[in-house]
Amino acid sequence: MPCTVTMTVNGKTVSREVEERTLLVTFLREHVGLTGTHVGCDTSQCGACVVHVDGRSVKSCATLALQVDGATVTTIEGLAAADGALHPMQAAFREHHGLQCGFCTPGMVMSAVDLVNSNPSLSEQDIREGLEGNICRCTGYHNIVKAVQAGAEAMNADQAAKIAAE
Amino acid sequence: MPDAALPVPTISAIDGAVHSPRPHESAHKHVSGEAVYIDDIAEPAGLLHVALGLSAKAHARVTALDLSRVRAAPGVAVVVTAADVPGVNDIGYMGKGDEPLFASDLVQHVGQPLFAVAAHTRDQARRAAALADVTYEDLPAILTIAAARDGERTLVTAPMTLTVGDSAAALAEAPRRLDGRLAVGGQEHFYLESQIALAIPGEDEEVLVHVSTQHPTEVQHIVAHILHVPNGAVTVEVRRMGGGFGGKETQANLFAACAALIAKKTGRAAKLRPDRDDDFQITGKRHDFEIDYAVGFTDEGLVTGVEMLFAARAGYAADLSGPVTDRALFHADNCYHYPAARLESLPLKTNTVSNTAFRGFGGPQGMVAAERVIDEIAFALGADPLTIRKRNFYGVEDRNLTPYHQIVADNIIPELVAELEADCGYWERRAAIRAHNARSRILKKGLALTPVKFGISFTATHYNQAGALVHVYTDGSVQVNHGGTEMGQGLHTKVAQIVAEEFQIDIAQVRPTATTTGKVPNTSATAASSGTDLNGKAAQNAARAIKERLAAFAAERWGVAADAVVFAPGRIQAGDQSMSFPELVRAAYMARVQLSATGFYKTPKIHWDRAAGRGTPFFYYAYGAACSEVTVDTLTGEYVVDRVDILHDCGRSLNPAIDKGQIEGGFVQGMGWLTMEELWWDGQGRLRTHAPSTYKIPACGDRPRVFNVRLLDNAPNREDSVFRSKAVGEPPFMLGMSVLHALSDAVASVADHRFCPQLDAPATPERVLATIGRLRARAAGV
Ligand code: FES
Ligand code: FES
């Protein structure tokens, strides 16, 4: 049965008529045209499809679009600032070589941002555990962890600057 | 114009020169989600989605294939079988006719495609594919190496033998001799982006195929062959892959050919992306091997003779099993001199998926055998394995002849290992670990340092060629295209650095473009670690051709000798004239100088006679070593990797950041192969580990707790490679052997290091625990 799903994606309200069983990842990639969210495994194992739903990371291949009707969704395309400046976590992945083929990267970045948001004082061990649901076949994770550490520092510094400005 | 004495900014160095740690050329797109993979290409109107119908049997006659329910399913546009192939129904690169696109009356492995269905949506196609009614008549299936080796020994391709000296005599005369068998498992590539192809029909016989492949030229040939059209009618393009690791060297052929067939049949674009579980079942993997070895040695642990038989599970078809098993033999010496050796391959036919290329290409399996032999000797003599390793290293002036009769002319392994040994405190830690193990009843530590020597070049000599195409535009911006493909390894970044360096312009001015058979034809696979060596040189030659024309033009225009024209960082000096690159280019264009060039490169010096088992198959060797420390819980067999130290030789690295990434990633992938990644087929030949839920590759938490990676300093390639760099794609993979041997060391401690644990791979916790049990029983004299 087709149904109408409405959500805020990267700050814009989108509404689409879809089959009830449409997955969030299909909704984003095929109906909204945001292909930065990748499908690596189709079965909620690899984390390539992670997006934020109301600020928390979610595997969009294991979520129905209908389940998040009315929610606020952020994809990798919505992370950068309006002027195109990369989010500190994105910049850190680029600078610290936390990627090779790049296919896992959007999911890694989205998971990492959520990790920092929920725990600003992340330890190396927290990162290790926090990224267990995101598989990378290329990097051996070494630079990914370094990137997340640097990204966390930059996010915290931004946060501190914001508070100081207020 | 230059004559107008415009101020030309003087800079000391360009941005993105060779040897600089540039980020990946697409990094900003990877992190922003803008990098386009095949599945992200805007879908053409009327696109059909394709799904494959697969065999449920390992070996059977197909007595009836009733697809009426598939055809009648909602949204289905077309169903194709072997009968619909207008050309030759074979996707094997050697044209042996043993690898049909669609099986017809005979299926030879579970997961072999029987038909394809195209529908309006992917979901419809997949649901329809499940509706086939297939009637099988079972045939006996050979599923394991043992069954194949101990049975009729059907081979998928001709085996190879390497001999040096008289190994039989050496074994007979050796003061000591040991025999054994080693089993080493296969490996699923698990490229994060699954196989995928998008075919767009063109005019006449033409078709454009976007496909995630390491070998566009081969895909072009296979598609042409399947469609029965000239190669020139088929264009194959790939901008980037989401990982390859060898799994997209020949394995993309099937998906591309199938999509192209449907596109030409329907006149509509067609896309095929198998679901991950199907990808696991349809595509080949790293070969698992069982290796029989016999070694003769002296009381000092010096090898005098070796014989090895490499039995490999090739699967149902030849694919790359010939060259893969050849490479196993080429690396069965690793860094060690065998005065006499006989090495034989046995590429056995089995009713499983046809195994294929995977990073290292048989080399890792060969080296694992060499390291086992060294371990056996060390345990037999009660010596530290590192001592025995070092004692058997190839010499520099003598003791340097390989079993394939190439002289190891650039041996740096003794110094490299000595440096790592000192750096990582091997002997102090060895003592500390022995002391720890004496105190600790349950948790046992292990330590091992293993070396790597990897031969660089395709062993098929004609593959060692490459082409490139460089365009300079009148604003000074540059496009570079070459035959290599980007799969995350940073090839396009390195090639752009090379072109920037030649022209002495910032790398931002150099744009690498998608690999396409329409621009650079007749290319080789991006494989054998050779991507940069070959394509980098070809691009350099193209850039130099343009540079020469520019220099000749400037010399004439400003009346200086051609060699007085200097390409300095960001400016060109012609006598006392100084101008920017765009200024020179514009002036040259006005004077009708051609600003585009092709470049070509072929590796010098190499030759190989397979029948004779003699030649110089490798241009040079890349070296490395790793030292790993592990802790094993002897009650459960579970373990952690505490620390890894790596020293690796990249020659004069073109990009140290990218090369370190290759080393880290290669090491972890190699460690995964030897420890946790286990492929499991059941008695019916069904792969039961066909998804990441059951097939475990290393996750973030598995990476070594301490991970020190260093590139060897001051080690330019002694051969004339591109800027004296060395290939880095595959060699670090084999550094993962140090983890297997550290586990072996920890396990050996339960029986006081009296017995060689003969720990097979993958050393899963189950296998570690079983080995502990075996050693304890032996120590107790049970
Ligand atoms: S595609 Fe969603 S977790 Fe792999
Ligand atoms: S960069 Fe390729 S999978 Fe992570």
Short mmCIF file of C-alpha atoms in Angstrom, two decimals, chain B residues 305-709:
data_model
loop_
_atom_site.label_atom_id
_atom_site.label_comp_id
_atom_site.label_asym_id
_atom_site.label_seq_id
_atom_site.Cartn_x
_atom_site.Cartn_y
_atom_site.Cartn_z
CA GLY B 305 66.79 -28.72 0.42
CA VAL B 306 63.03 -28.18 0.20
CA GLU B 307 60.17 -29.91 -1.56
CA MET B 308 56.65 -28.55 -1.51
CA LEU B 309 53.39 -29.46 -3.19
CA PHE B 310 50.83 -26.67 -3.33
CA ALA B 311 47.33 -28.11 -3.66
CA ALA B 312 44.83 -25.31 -4.23
CA ARG B 313 41.08 -25.26 -4.41
CA ALA B 314 40.58 -23.60 -7.79
CA GLY B 315 36.83 -24.02 -7.97
CA TYR B 316 34.98 -25.10 -11.07
CA ALA B 317 36.84 -23.03 -13.70
CA ALA B 318 40.36 -21.84 -14.45
CA ASP B 319 39.86 -18.08 -14.09
CA LEU B 320 43.19 -16.85 -12.63
CA SER B 321 44.07 -20.08 -10.83
CA GLY B 322 47.06 -20.71 -13.10
CA PRO B 323 48.88 -17.45 -12.39
CA VAL B 324 47.75 -17.47 -8.73
CA THR B 325 49.23 -20.90 -8.03
CA ASP B 326 52.32 -19.90 -10.03
CA ARG B 327 52.80 -16.94 -7.74
CA ALA B 328 52.48 -19.19 -4.72
CA LEU B 329 55.54 -21.04 -5.99
CA PHE B 330 57.38 -17.78 -6.75
CA HIS B 331 56.97 -16.81 -3.09
CA ALA B 332 57.48 -20.19 -1.45
CA ASP B 333 61.01 -19.00 -0.65
CA ASN B 334 59.94 -15.69 0.91
CA CYS B 335 63.34 -14.27 2.01
CA TYR B 336 65.13 -17.59 2.31
CA HIS B 337 67.74 -19.24 0.19
CA TYR B 338 66.97 -22.81 -0.81
CA PRO B 339 70.12 -24.37 -2.30
CA ALA B 340 67.94 -27.13 -3.73
CA ALA B 341 64.19 -27.05 -4.19
CA ARG B 342 61.33 -28.64 -6.03
CA LEU B 343 58.07 -26.70 -5.88
CA GLU B 344 54.93 -27.95 -7.57
CA SER B 345 51.44 -26.52 -7.97
CA LEU B 346 48.19 -28.41 -8.16
CA PRO B 347 45.27 -26.15 -9.20
CA LEU B 348 42.48 -28.59 -8.39
CA LYS B 349 39.02 -28.49 -9.85
CA THR B 350 36.24 -28.48 -7.23
CA ASN B 351 32.51 -27.86 -7.34
CA THR B 352 32.78 -24.54 -5.60
CA VAL B 353 32.91 -20.97 -6.85
CA SER B 354 35.90 -20.31 -9.11
CA ASN B 355 38.60 -18.78 -6.96
CA THR B 356 40.37 -15.71 -8.18
CA ALA B 357 42.81 -12.88 -7.56
CA PHE B 358 43.11 -11.45 -4.07
CA ARG B 359 45.82 -9.05 -2.88
CA GLY B 360 49.07 -11.02 -2.98
CA PHE B 361 47.70 -13.37 -5.65
CA GLY B 362 48.93 -16.69 -4.23
CA GLY B 363 52.11 -15.10 -2.90
CA PRO B 364 50.80 -15.03 0.69
CA GLN B 365 50.03 -18.74 0.63
CA GLY B 366 53.52 -19.45 -0.66
CA MET B 367 55.13 -17.35 2.07
CA VAL B 368 53.05 -18.90 4.82
CA ALA B 369 54.54 -22.25 3.80
CA ALA B 370 58.08 -20.83 3.93
CA GLU B 371 57.46 -19.47 7.42
CA ARG B 372 56.01 -22.77 8.63
CA VAL B 373 59.13 -24.57 7.43
CA ILE B 374 61.33 -22.11 9.33
CA ASP B 375 59.20 -22.59 12.45
CA GLU B 376 59.56 -26.36 12.18
CA ILE B 377 63.34 -26.05 12.05
CA ALA B 378 63.43 -23.64 14.99
CA PHE B 379 61.34 -25.92 17.19
CA ALA B 380 63.35 -28.97 16.15
CA LEU B 381 66.56 -27.24 17.23
CA GLY B 382 65.12 -25.39 20.23
CA ALA B 383 66.20 -22.11 18.66
CA ASP B 384 64.35 -18.80 18.46
CA PRO B 385 62.53 -18.68 15.09
CA LEU B 386 64.02 -15.25 14.38
CA THR B 387 67.52 -16.69 14.66
CA ILE B 388 66.67 -19.38 12.10
CA ARG B 389 64.99 -16.83 9.84
CA LYS B 390 68.05 -14.63 9.79
CA ARG B 391 70.38 -17.55 9.27
CA ASN B 392 68.55 -18.52 6.08
CA PHE B 393 68.15 -15.07 4.49
CA TYR B 394 69.29 -14.65 0.92
CA GLY B 395 72.82 -13.42 0.65
CA VAL B 396 73.89 -10.30 -1.18
CA GLU B 397 76.87 -11.50 -3.19
CA ASP B 398 76.21 -15.23 -2.98
CA ARG B 399 73.35 -17.49 -1.86
CA ASN B 400 71.08 -15.32 -4.00
CA LEU B 401 69.61 -17.64 -6.64
CA THR B 402 65.83 -18.20 -6.44
CA PRO B 403 64.04 -21.43 -7.37
CA TYR B 404 63.01 -19.67 -10.63
CA HIS B 405 66.62 -18.80 -11.40
CA GLN B 406 66.37 -15.05 -10.92
CA ILE B 407 69.18 -13.51 -8.90
CA VAL B 408 67.97 -11.46 -5.93
CA ALA B 409 69.93 -8.36 -6.85
CA ASP B 410 68.48 -5.80 -4.45
CA ASN B 411 68.42 -7.70 -1.16
CA ILE B 412 67.98 -5.39 1.83
CA ILE B 413 66.18 -7.79 4.14
CA PRO B 414 69.10 -8.43 6.54
CA GLU B 415 69.51 -4.70 7.32
CA LEU B 416 65.79 -4.07 7.37
CA VAL B 417 65.14 -6.86 9.85
CA ALA B 418 68.12 -5.84 11.98
CA GLU B 419 66.72 -2.31 12.18
CA LEU B 420 63.23 -3.45 13.17
CA GLU B 421 64.61 -6.00 15.62
CA ALA B 422 66.52 -3.27 17.45
CA ASP B 423 63.74 -0.66 17.16
CA CYS B 424 61.02 -2.84 18.59
CA GLY B 425 63.24 -4.33 21.30
CA TYR B 426 62.70 -7.88 20.12
CA TRP B 427 65.12 -9.65 22.44
CA GLU B 428 64.24 -7.69 25.59
CA ARG B 429 60.58 -8.35 24.92
CA ARG B 430 61.31 -11.99 24.16
CA ALA B 431 62.81 -12.35 27.63
CA ALA B 432 59.98 -10.39 29.26
CA ILE B 433 57.38 -12.55 27.55
CA ARG B 434 59.06 -15.77 28.65
CA ALA B 435 59.06 -14.43 32.20
CA HIS B 436 55.42 -13.38 31.92
CA ASN B 437 54.38 -16.77 30.62
CA ALA B 438 56.20 -18.49 33.49
CA ARG B 439 54.12 -16.43 35.93
CA SER B 440 50.80 -16.33 34.14
CA ARG B 441 48.85 -19.55 34.18
CA ILE B 442 45.97 -18.71 31.86
CA LEU B 443 46.99 -15.73 29.74
CA LYS B 444 50.00 -16.51 27.57
CA LYS B 445 51.84 -14.03 25.44
CA GLY B 446 53.49 -14.64 22.11
CA LEU B 447 55.93 -12.68 19.94
CA ALA B 448 57.06 -13.11 16.34
CA LEU B 449 58.98 -11.12 13.76
CA THR B 450 58.44 -12.16 10.16
CA PRO B 451 59.93 -10.73 6.96
CA VAL B 452 58.47 -10.21 3.50
CA LYS B 453 60.06 -10.12 0.08
CA PHE B 454 57.57 -9.65 -2.74
CA GLY B 455 58.35 -9.76 -6.46
CA ILE B 456 57.05 -6.81 -8.46
CA SER B 457 55.74 -7.28 -12.03
CA PHE B 458 53.04 -9.31 -13.65
CA THR B 459 54.43 -12.77 -14.32
CA ALA B 460 52.60 -12.61 -17.67
CA THR B 461 55.22 -10.40 -19.28
CA HIS B 462 52.87 -8.77 -21.82
CA TYR B 463 50.79 -7.31 -18.98
CA ASN B 464 53.69 -5.09 -18.00
CA GLN B 465 52.72 -2.22 -20.30
CA ALA B 466 50.64 0.89 -19.82
CA GLY B 467 49.30 3.90 -21.66
CA ALA B 468 48.35 7.42 -20.64
CA LEU B 469 46.83 10.50 -22.21
CA VAL B 470 47.67 14.01 -21.03
CA HIS B 471 45.90 17.13 -22.25
CA VAL B 472 47.08 20.63 -21.48
CA TYR B 473 44.39 23.27 -22.01
CA THR B 474 45.07 26.85 -22.98
CA ASP B 475 44.45 28.15 -19.46
CA GLY B 476 47.20 25.88 -18.16
CA SER B 477 44.89 23.33 -16.58
CA VAL B 478 45.70 19.69 -17.22
CA GLN B 479 43.76 16.46 -17.55
CA VAL B 480 45.44 13.13 -17.11
CA ASN B 481 43.95 9.81 -18.07
CA HIS B 482 45.61 6.45 -17.89
CA GLY B 483 44.84 2.76 -18.00
CA GLY B 484 44.88 2.22 -14.23
CA THR B 485 41.79 2.16 -12.06
CA GLU B 486 41.19 3.81 -8.70
CA MET B 487 39.97 1.52 -5.95
CA GLY B 488 41.04 3.58 -2.96
CA GLN B 489 44.76 2.83 -3.23
CA GLY B 490 45.53 6.40 -4.26
CA LEU B 491 46.70 5.65 -7.79
CA HIS B 492 45.05 8.74 -9.28
CA THR B 493 46.60 10.88 -6.54
CA LYS B 494 50.08 9.58 -7.25
CA VAL B 495 49.71 9.94 -11.02
CA ALA B 496 48.48 13.52 -10.57
CA GLN B 497 51.52 14.21 -8.36
CA ILE B 498 53.79 12.83 -11.06
CA VAL B 499 52.24 15.06 -13.74
CA ALA B 500 52.31 18.10 -11.44
CA GLU B 501 55.97 17.40 -10.72
CA GLU B 502 56.85 17.15 -14.41
CA PHE B 503 55.19 20.45 -15.29
CA GLN B 504 56.10 22.01 -11.91
CA ILE B 505 52.54 23.20 -11.41
CA ASP B 506 50.30 22.84 -8.37
CA ILE B 507 48.43 19.58 -8.22
CA ALA B 508 45.16 21.52 -8.13
CA GLN B 509 45.79 22.22 -11.83
CA VAL B 510 45.92 18.51 -12.64
CA ARG B 511 42.68 16.61 -12.91
CA PRO B 512 42.66 12.81 -13.09
CA THR B 513 39.62 11.60 -15.04
CA ALA B 514 37.62 8.39 -15.14
CA THR B 515 39.34 5.36 -16.60
CA THR B 516 37.76 4.55 -19.95
CA THR B 517 38.62 2.23 -22.78
CA GLY B 518 37.64 5.10 -25.08
CA LYS B 519 40.65 7.18 -24.06
CA VAL B 520 43.42 4.72 -23.29
CA PRO B 521 42.97 1.32 -24.96
CA ASN B 522 44.47 -2.14 -24.46
CA THR B 523 45.26 -1.67 -20.80
CA SER B 524 46.29 -4.19 -18.18
CA ALA B 525 44.45 -4.95 -14.99
CA THR B 526 45.22 -2.66 -12.09
CA ALA B 527 46.75 -5.47 -10.13
CA ALA B 528 50.03 -7.01 -9.04
CA SER B 529 50.78 -3.77 -7.15
CA SER B 530 51.86 -2.38 -10.50
CA GLY B 531 49.34 0.45 -10.97
CA THR B 532 51.68 3.34 -10.20
CA ASP B 533 54.85 1.74 -11.56
CA LEU B 534 53.26 1.27 -14.98
CA ASN B 535 50.70 4.05 -15.33
CA GLY B 536 52.81 6.58 -13.47
CA LYS B 537 55.63 6.05 -15.93
CA ALA B 538 53.24 6.23 -18.89
CA ALA B 539 51.78 9.51 -17.60
CA GLN B 540 55.27 10.83 -16.98
CA ASN B 541 56.23 9.98 -20.56
CA ALA B 542 53.15 11.77 -21.89
CA ALA B 543 53.88 14.85 -19.79
CA ARG B 544 57.51 14.81 -20.89
CA ALA B 545 56.49 14.68 -24.55
CA ILE B 546 54.47 17.87 -24.08
CA LYS B 547 57.24 19.44 -22.03
CA GLU B 548 59.72 18.77 -24.80
CA ARG B 549 57.46 20.45 -27.34
CA LEU B 550 57.02 23.43 -25.03
CA ALA B 551 60.76 23.62 -24.41
CA ALA B 552 61.51 23.47 -28.14
CA PHE B 553 58.97 26.19 -28.76
CA ALA B 554 60.34 28.42 -25.99
CA ALA B 555 63.90 27.86 -27.17
CA GLU B 556 63.03 28.96 -30.65
CA ARG B 557 60.84 31.87 -29.60
CA TRP B 558 63.36 33.30 -27.16
CA GLY B 559 66.49 32.19 -28.93
CA VAL B 560 68.01 29.96 -26.28
CA ALA B 561 69.12 26.33 -26.32
CA ALA B 562 66.31 23.86 -25.56
CA ASP B 563 68.15 22.66 -22.47
CA ALA B 564 68.31 26.23 -21.22
CA VAL B 565 64.52 26.14 -20.81
CA VAL B 566 63.85 25.28 -17.21
CA PHE B 567 60.55 24.23 -15.63
CA ALA B 568 60.99 25.72 -12.17
CA PRO B 569 58.26 25.64 -9.49
CA GLY B 570 55.34 27.64 -10.90
CA ARG B 571 57.32 29.29 -13.69
CA ILE B 572 59.33 28.60 -16.78
CA GLN B 573 62.71 30.16 -17.37
CA ALA B 574 63.92 30.54 -20.97
CA GLY B 575 67.19 32.41 -20.84
CA ASP B 576 66.28 35.68 -19.14
CA GLN B 577 62.61 35.28 -19.97
CA SER B 578 60.41 34.12 -17.14
CA MET B 579 56.77 33.20 -17.45
CA SER B 580 54.04 31.21 -15.79
CA PHE B 581 52.93 27.85 -17.14
CA PRO B 582 49.61 29.23 -18.50
CA GLU B 583 51.48 32.04 -20.25
CA LEU B 584 53.82 29.62 -21.95
CA VAL B 585 50.96 27.33 -22.90
CA ARG B 586 48.94 30.14 -24.44
CA ALA B 587 51.92 31.35 -26.46
CA ALA B 588 52.62 27.79 -27.61
CA TYR B 589 49.00 27.32 -28.64
CA MET B 590 49.09 30.51 -30.72
CA ALA B 591 52.19 29.13 -32.40
CA ARG B 592 50.30 25.89 -33.19
CA VAL B 593 52.13 23.59 -30.79
CA GLN B 594 50.28 20.34 -29.99
CA LEU B 595 49.35 20.33 -26.31
CA SER B 596 48.16 16.77 -25.95
CA ALA B 597 50.19 13.59 -25.87
CA THR B 598 49.92 9.91 -25.26
CA GLY B 599 52.52 8.16 -23.17
CA PHE B 600 53.53 4.55 -23.11
CA TYR B 601 55.66 2.43 -20.82
CA LYS B 602 56.82 -1.15 -20.72
CA THR B 603 58.83 -2.63 -17.89
CA PRO B 604 62.40 -3.36 -18.99
CA LYS B 605 64.56 -6.38 -18.22
CA ILE B 606 61.85 -8.94 -17.44
CA HIS B 607 61.24 -12.26 -19.18
CA TRP B 608 59.80 -15.57 -18.10
CA ASP B 609 59.79 -19.07 -19.58
CA ARG B 610 57.12 -20.95 -17.67
CA ALA B 611 57.76 -24.35 -19.26
CA ALA B 612 61.43 -24.17 -18.33
CA GLY B 613 60.74 -22.56 -14.95
CA ARG B 614 63.47 -20.02 -15.59
CA GLY B 615 63.74 -16.34 -16.13
CA THR B 616 63.59 -12.92 -14.53
CA PRO B 617 59.89 -12.49 -13.87
CA PHE B 618 60.35 -9.58 -11.46
CA PHE B 619 61.73 -6.10 -12.10
CA TYR B 620 62.57 -5.71 -8.43
CA TYR B 621 61.49 -6.80 -4.95
CA ALA B 622 59.71 -4.87 -2.20
CA TYR B 623 60.66 -5.75 1.36
CA GLY B 624 59.18 -5.36 4.80
CA ALA B 625 59.01 -6.88 8.24
CA ALA B 626 56.58 -6.89 11.12
CA CYS B 627 56.82 -7.82 14.76
CA SER B 628 53.60 -8.74 16.55
CA GLU B 629 52.81 -9.43 20.17
CA VAL B 630 49.63 -11.18 21.23
CA THR B 631 47.96 -12.43 24.38
CA VAL B 632 46.03 -15.69 24.25
CA ASP B 633 43.47 -16.83 26.78
CA THR B 634 44.33 -20.51 26.99
CA LEU B 635 40.94 -21.40 28.48
CA THR B 636 38.96 -20.08 25.51
CA GLY B 637 41.45 -19.66 22.68
CA GLU B 638 40.50 -16.00 22.36
CA TYR B 639 43.28 -13.50 21.83
CA VAL B 640 44.15 -9.85 21.38
CA VAL B 641 46.92 -8.27 19.33
CA ASP B 642 48.75 -6.09 21.85
CA ARG B 643 51.36 -4.45 19.71
CA VAL B 644 52.61 -4.39 16.13
CA ASP B 645 55.76 -2.74 14.80
CA ILE B 646 56.29 -2.52 11.06
CA LEU B 647 59.20 -1.35 8.97
CA HIS B 648 58.41 -1.35 5.28
CA ASP B 649 60.26 -0.53 2.09
CA CYS B 650 58.46 1.78 -0.36
CA GLY B 651 61.67 2.88 -2.08
CA ARG B 652 61.46 6.67 -2.25
CA SER B 653 57.79 6.85 -1.41
CA LEU B 654 55.74 8.92 -3.86
CA ASN B 655 53.27 9.71 -1.10
CA PRO B 656 54.22 8.60 2.42
CA ALA B 657 50.70 9.18 3.77
CA ILE B 658 49.08 7.00 1.15
CA ASP B 659 51.78 4.36 1.44
CA LYS B 660 51.40 4.17 5.22
CA GLY B 661 47.67 3.74 4.69
CA GLN B 662 48.35 0.85 2.33
CA ILE B 663 50.62 -0.75 4.90
CA GLU B 664 48.17 -0.38 7.78
CA GLY B 665 45.23 -1.55 5.72
CA GLY B 666 47.17 -4.38 4.11
CA PHE B 667 48.46 -5.59 7.44
CA VAL B 668 45.02 -5.67 9.05
CA GLN B 669 43.54 -7.43 6.01
CA GLY B 670 46.35 -9.99 6.10
CA MET B 671 45.87 -10.48 9.81
CA GLY B 672 42.15 -10.99 9.21
CA TRP B 673 42.87 -13.66 6.61
CA LEU B 674 45.14 -15.62 8.94
CA THR B 675 43.11 -15.23 12.11
CA MET B 676 39.39 -14.52 12.02
CA GLU B 677 38.12 -14.79 8.46
CA GLU B 678 36.76 -18.25 7.87
CA LEU B 679 34.86 -19.47 4.83
CA TRP B 680 32.65 -22.42 5.60
CA TRP B 681 30.95 -24.67 3.04
CA ASP B 682 28.52 -27.35 4.15
CA GLY B 683 28.35 -30.92 2.83
CA GLN B 684 26.15 -29.82 -0.05
CA GLY B 685 28.62 -27.20 -1.19
CA ARG B 686 26.63 -24.28 0.15
CA LEU B 687 28.67 -21.40 1.51
CA ARG B 688 27.28 -20.87 5.00
CA THR B 689 29.35 -17.78 5.72
CA HIS B 690 27.77 -15.64 3.02
CA ALA B 691 27.24 -12.35 4.79
CA PRO B 692 29.03 -10.16 7.32
CA SER B 693 26.80 -11.67 10.00
CA THR B 694 28.68 -14.97 9.72
CA TYR B 695 31.89 -13.99 7.91
CA LYS B 696 33.89 -11.79 10.25
CA ILE B 697 36.43 -9.34 8.92
CA PRO B 698 38.47 -7.20 11.32
CA ALA B 699 36.47 -4.46 13.00
CA CYS B 700 37.76 -1.33 14.68
CA GLY B 701 38.28 -3.14 17.98
CA ASP B 702 40.48 -5.79 16.37
CA ARG B 703 43.17 -3.41 15.30
CA PRO B 704 46.40 -3.72 17.26
CA ARG B 705 46.40 -1.87 20.58
CA VAL B 706 49.75 -0.31 19.70
CA PHE B 707 50.49 0.05 16.01
CA ASN B 708 53.82 1.56 14.94
CA VAL B 709 54.35 1.82 11.21
#
